[in-house]
PDB file of C-alpha atoms in Angstrom:
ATOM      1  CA  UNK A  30       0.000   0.000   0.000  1.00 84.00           C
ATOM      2  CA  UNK A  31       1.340   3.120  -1.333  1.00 86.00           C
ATOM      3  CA  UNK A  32      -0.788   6.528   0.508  1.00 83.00           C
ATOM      4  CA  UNK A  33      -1.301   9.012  -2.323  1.00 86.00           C
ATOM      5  CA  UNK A  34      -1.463  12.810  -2.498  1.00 82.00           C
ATOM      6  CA  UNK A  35      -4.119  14.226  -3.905  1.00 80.00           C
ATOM      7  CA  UNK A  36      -3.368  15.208  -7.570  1.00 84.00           C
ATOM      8  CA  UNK A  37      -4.990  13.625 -10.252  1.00 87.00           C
ATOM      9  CA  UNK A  38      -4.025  11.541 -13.136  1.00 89.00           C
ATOM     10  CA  UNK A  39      -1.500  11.676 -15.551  1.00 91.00           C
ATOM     11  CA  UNK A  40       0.184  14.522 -12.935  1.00 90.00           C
ATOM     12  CA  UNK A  41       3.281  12.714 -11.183  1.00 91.00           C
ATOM     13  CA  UNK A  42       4.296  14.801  -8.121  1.00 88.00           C
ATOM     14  CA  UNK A  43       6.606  13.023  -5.729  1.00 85.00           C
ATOM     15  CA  UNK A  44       9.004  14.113  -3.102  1.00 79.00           C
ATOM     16  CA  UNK A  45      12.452  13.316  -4.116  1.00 72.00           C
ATOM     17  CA  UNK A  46      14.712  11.156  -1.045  1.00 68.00           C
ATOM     18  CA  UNK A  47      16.569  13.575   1.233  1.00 63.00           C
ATOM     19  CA  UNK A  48      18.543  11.800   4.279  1.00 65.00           C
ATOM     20  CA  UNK A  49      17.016  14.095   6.619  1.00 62.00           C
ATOM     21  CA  UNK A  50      13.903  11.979   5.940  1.00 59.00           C
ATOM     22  CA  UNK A  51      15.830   8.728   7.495  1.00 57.00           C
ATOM     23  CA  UNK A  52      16.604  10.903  11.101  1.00 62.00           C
ATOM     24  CA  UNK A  53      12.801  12.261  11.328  1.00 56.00           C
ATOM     25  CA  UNK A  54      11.734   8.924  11.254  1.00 56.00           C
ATOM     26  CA  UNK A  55      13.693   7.783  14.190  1.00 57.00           C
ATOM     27  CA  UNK A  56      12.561  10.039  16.323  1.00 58.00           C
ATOM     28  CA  UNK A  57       8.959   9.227  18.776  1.00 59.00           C
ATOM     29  CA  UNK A  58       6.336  10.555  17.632  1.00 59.00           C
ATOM     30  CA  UNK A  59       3.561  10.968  20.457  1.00 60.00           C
ATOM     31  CA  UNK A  60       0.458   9.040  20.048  1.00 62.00           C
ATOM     32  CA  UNK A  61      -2.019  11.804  19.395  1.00 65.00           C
ATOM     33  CA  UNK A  62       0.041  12.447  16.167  1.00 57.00           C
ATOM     34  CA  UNK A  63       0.986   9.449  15.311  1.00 57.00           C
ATOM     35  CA  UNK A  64      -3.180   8.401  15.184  1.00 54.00           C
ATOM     36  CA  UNK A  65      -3.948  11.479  13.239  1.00 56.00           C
ATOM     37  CA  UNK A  66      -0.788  10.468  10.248  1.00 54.00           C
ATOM     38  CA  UNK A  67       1.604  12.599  11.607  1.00 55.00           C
ATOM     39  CA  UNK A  68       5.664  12.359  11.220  1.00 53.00           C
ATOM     40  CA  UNK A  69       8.716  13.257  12.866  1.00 52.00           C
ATOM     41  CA  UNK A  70       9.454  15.163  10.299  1.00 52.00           C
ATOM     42  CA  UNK A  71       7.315  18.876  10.557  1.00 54.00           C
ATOM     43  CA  UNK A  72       5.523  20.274   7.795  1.00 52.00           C
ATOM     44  CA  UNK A  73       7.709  21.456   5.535  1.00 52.00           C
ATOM     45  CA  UNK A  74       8.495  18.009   3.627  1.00 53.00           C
ATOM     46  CA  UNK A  75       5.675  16.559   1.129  1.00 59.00           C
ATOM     47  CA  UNK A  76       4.171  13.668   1.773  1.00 62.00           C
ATOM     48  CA  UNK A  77       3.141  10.946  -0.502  1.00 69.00           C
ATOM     49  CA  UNK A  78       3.348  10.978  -4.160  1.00 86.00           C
ATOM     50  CA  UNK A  79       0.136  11.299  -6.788  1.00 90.00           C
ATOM     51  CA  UNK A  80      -1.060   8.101  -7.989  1.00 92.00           C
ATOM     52  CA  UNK A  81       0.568   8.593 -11.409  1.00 93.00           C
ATOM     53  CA  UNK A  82       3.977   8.540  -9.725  1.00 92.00           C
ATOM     54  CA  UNK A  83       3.504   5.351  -7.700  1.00 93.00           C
ATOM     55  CA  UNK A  84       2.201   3.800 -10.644  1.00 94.00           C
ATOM     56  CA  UNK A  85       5.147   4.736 -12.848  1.00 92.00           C
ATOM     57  CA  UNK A  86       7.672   3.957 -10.101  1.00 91.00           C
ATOM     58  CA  UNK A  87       6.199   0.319  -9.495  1.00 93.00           C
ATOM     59  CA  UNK A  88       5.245  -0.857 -12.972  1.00 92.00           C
ATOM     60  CA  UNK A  89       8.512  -1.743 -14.744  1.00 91.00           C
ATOM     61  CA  UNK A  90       8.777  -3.995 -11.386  1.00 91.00           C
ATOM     62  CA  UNK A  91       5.688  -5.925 -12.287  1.00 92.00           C
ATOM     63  CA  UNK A  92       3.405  -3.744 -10.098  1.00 94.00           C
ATOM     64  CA  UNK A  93      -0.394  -3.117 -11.132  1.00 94.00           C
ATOM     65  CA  UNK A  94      -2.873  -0.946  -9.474  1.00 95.00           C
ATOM     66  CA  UNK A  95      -5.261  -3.279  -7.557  1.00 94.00           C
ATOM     67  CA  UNK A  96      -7.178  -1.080  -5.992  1.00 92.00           C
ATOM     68  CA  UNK A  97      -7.942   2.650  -4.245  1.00 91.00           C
ATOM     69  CA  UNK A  98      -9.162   3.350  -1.036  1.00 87.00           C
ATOM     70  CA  UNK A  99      -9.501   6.957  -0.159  1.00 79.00           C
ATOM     71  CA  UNK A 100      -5.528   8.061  -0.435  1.00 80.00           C
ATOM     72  CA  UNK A 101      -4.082   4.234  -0.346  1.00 88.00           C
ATOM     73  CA  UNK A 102      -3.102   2.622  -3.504  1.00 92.00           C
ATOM     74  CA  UNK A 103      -2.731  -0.730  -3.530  1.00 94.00           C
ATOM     75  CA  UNK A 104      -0.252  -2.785  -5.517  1.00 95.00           C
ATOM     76  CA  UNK A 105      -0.211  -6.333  -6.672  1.00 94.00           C
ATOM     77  CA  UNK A 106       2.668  -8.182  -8.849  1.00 93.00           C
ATOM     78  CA  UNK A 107       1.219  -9.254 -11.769  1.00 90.00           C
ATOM     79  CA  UNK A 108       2.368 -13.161 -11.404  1.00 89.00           C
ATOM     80  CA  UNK A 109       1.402 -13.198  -7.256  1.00 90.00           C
ATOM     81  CA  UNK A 110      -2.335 -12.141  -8.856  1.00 90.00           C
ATOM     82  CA  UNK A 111      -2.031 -14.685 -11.585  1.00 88.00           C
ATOM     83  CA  UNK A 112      -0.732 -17.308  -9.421  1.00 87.00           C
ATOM     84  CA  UNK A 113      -4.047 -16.725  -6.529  1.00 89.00           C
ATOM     85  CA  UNK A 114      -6.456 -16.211  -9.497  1.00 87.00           C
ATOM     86  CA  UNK A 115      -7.132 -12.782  -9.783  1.00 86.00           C
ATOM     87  CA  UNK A 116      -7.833 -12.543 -13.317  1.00 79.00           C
ATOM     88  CA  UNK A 117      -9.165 -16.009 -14.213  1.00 78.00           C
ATOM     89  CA  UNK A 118      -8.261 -17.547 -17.194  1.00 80.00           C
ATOM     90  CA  UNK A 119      -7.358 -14.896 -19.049  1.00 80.00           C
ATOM     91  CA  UNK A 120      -4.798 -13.267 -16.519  1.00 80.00           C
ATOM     92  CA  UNK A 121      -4.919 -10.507 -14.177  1.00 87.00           C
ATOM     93  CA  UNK A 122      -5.010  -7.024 -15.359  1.00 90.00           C
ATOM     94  CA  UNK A 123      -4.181  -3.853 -13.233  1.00 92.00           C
ATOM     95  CA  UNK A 124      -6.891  -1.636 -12.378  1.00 92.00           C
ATOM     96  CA  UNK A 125      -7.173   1.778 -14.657  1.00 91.00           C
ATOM     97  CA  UNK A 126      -5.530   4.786 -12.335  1.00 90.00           C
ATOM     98  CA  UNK A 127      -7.824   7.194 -13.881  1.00 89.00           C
ATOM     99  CA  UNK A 128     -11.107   5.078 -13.445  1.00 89.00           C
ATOM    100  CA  UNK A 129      -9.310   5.017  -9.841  1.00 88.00           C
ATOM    101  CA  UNK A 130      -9.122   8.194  -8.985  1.00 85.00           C
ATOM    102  CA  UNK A 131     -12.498   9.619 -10.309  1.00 82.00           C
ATOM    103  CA  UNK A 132     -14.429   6.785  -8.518  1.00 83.00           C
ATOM    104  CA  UNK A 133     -13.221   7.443  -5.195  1.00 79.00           C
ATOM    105  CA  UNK A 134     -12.284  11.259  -5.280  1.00 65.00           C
ATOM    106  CA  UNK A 135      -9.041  11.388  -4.128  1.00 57.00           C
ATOM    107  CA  UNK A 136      -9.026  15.229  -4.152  1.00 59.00           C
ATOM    108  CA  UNK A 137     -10.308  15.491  -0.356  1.00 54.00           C
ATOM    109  CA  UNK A 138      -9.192  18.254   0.990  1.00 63.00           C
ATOM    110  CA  UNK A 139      -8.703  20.520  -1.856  1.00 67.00           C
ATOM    111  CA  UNK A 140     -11.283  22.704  -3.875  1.00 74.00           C
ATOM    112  CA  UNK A 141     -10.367  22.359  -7.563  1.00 78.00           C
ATOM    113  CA  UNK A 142     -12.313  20.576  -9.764  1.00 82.00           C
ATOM    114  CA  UNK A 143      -9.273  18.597 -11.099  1.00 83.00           C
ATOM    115  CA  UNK A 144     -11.682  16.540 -13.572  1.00 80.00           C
ATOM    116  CA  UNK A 145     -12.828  19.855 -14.951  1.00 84.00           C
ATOM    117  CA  UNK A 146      -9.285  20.983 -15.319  1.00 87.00           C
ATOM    118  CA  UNK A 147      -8.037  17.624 -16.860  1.00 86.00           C
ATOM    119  CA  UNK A 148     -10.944  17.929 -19.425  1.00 87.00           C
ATOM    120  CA  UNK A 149      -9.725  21.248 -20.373  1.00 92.00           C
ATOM    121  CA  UNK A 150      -6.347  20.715 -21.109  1.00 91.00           C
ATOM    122  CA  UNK A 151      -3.680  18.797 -18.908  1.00 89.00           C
ATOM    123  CA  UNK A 152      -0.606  21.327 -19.937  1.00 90.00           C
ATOM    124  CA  UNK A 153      -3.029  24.301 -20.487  1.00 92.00           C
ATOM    125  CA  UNK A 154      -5.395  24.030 -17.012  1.00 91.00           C
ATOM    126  CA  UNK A 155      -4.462  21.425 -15.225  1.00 90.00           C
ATOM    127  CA  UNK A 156      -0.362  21.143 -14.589  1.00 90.00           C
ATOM    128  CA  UNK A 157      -0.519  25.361 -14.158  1.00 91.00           C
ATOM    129  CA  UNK A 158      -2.839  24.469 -10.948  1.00 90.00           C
ATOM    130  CA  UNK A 159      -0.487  21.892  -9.688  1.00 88.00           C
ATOM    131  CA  UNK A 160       2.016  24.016  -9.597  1.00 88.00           C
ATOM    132  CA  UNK A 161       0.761  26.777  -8.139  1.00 89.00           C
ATOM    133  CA  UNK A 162      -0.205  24.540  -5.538  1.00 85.00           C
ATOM    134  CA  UNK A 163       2.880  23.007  -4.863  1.00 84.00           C
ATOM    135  CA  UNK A 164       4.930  25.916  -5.123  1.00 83.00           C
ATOM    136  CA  UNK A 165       2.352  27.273  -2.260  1.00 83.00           C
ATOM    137  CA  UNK A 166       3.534  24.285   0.214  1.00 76.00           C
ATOM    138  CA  UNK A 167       6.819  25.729   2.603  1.00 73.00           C
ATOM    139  CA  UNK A 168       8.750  23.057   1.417  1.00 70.00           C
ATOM    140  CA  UNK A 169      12.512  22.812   2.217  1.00 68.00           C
ATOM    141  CA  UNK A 170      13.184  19.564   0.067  1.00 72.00           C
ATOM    142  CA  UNK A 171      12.600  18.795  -3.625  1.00 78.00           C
ATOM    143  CA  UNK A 172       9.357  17.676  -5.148  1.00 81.00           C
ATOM    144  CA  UNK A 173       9.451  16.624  -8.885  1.00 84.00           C
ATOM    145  CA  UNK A 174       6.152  17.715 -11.114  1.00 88.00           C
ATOM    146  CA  UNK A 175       5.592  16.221 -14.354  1.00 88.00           C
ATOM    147  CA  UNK A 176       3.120  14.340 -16.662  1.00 90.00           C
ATOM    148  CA  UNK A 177       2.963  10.449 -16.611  1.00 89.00           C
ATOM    149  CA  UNK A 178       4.332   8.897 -19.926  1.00 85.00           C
ATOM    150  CA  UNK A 179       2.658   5.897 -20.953  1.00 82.00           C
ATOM    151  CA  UNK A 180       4.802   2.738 -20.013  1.00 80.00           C
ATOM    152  CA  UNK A 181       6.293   1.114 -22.893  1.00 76.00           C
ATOM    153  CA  UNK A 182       4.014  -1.762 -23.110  1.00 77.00           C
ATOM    154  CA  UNK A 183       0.274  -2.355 -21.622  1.00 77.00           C
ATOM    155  CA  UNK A 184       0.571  -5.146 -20.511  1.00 81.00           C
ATOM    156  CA  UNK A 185       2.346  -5.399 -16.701  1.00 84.00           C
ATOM    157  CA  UNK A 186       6.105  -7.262 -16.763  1.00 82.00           C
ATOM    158  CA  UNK A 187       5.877 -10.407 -15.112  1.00 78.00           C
ATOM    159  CA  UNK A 188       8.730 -11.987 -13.231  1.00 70.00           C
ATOM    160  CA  UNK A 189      10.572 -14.836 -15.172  1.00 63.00           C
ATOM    161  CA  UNK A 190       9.520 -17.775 -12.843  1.00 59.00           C
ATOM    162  CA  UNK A 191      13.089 -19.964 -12.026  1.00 59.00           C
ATOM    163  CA  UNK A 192      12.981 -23.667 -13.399  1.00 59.00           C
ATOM    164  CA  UNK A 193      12.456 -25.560 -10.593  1.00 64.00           C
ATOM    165  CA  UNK A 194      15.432 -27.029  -9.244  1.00 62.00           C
ATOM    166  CA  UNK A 195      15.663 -31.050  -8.678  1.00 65.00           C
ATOM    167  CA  UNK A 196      16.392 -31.734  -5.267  1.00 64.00           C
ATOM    168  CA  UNK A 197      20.469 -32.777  -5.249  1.00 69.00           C
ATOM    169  CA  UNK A 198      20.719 -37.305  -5.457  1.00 73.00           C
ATOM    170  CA  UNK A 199      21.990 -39.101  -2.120  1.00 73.00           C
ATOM    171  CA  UNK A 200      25.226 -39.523  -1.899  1.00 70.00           C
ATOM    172  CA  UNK A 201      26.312 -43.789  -2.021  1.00 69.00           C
ATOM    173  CA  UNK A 202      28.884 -44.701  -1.428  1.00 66.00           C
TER     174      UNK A 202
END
């Protein structure tokens, strides 16, 4: 499970790694925080990525989209779904991030009408929003914004399964 900002397909916004993030973490968080999401690390640091960046970022490993749930994303490897039967017959086949998003509104807590915006023009309407908004967050580390590029084949990579290996012969003497 991947948790999600809130920016809409194909926008990829992600935080990139900065080792400050590994000494935040360490630190105790009290309980109050911790049960409302909070971190170690204060609010100047972006948190998440959009869907369109976890999507890009896991595919090429053999990640599909199973399913959303409010701002979690959750992954499956294409041969663990094949292998339990997610797909039937035919296969398993990740879930469609757009179709995602829309159904479950993943824009809580912001105001735009992001659908509106993507049906108006992603570079035109919809990336100017982003970021503005972005650039509105005091952040002190860098965030990447960009536009998804399709990945270069539908269907998901699957892991080469290993020939099973026969067990070695006893040893007679």
């Amino acid at each position: 499970t991947v948790e999600i900002s809130a920016y809409p397909p194909p926008v990829v916004v992600s935080s990139e790694f900065h080792p400050v993030f590994q000494e935040t973490e360490k630190r105790a968080v009290p309980s109050e925080l911790a049960i409302s999401g909070g971190t170690g690390r204060g609010v100047d640091f972006f948190n998440g990525c959009s869907l369109s960046a976890a999507v890009a970022l896991l595919w090429p490993h053999g990640f599909g989209l199973y399913r959303l749930a409010a701002r979690d994303a959750m992954f499956v490897r294409g041969d663990v779904a094949d292998e339990i039967g997610l797909g039937g017959d035919a296969g398993w086949q990740p879930a469609d991030e757009f179709e995602c998003w829309r159904s479950v509104c993943a824009d809580l807590g912001l105001k735009d009408n992001f659908l509106n915006l993507t049906a108006k023009g992603v570079h035109s309407h919809l990336l100017p929003r982003i970021w503005e908004l972005v650039r509105n967050k005091p952040l002190r580390y860098p965030v990447t914004v960009s536009i998804a590029s399709p990945p270069p084949s539908q269907k998901l990579p699957r892991k080469k399964k290993k020939p099973e290996e026969k067990p070695p012969e006893p040893h007679t003497p």
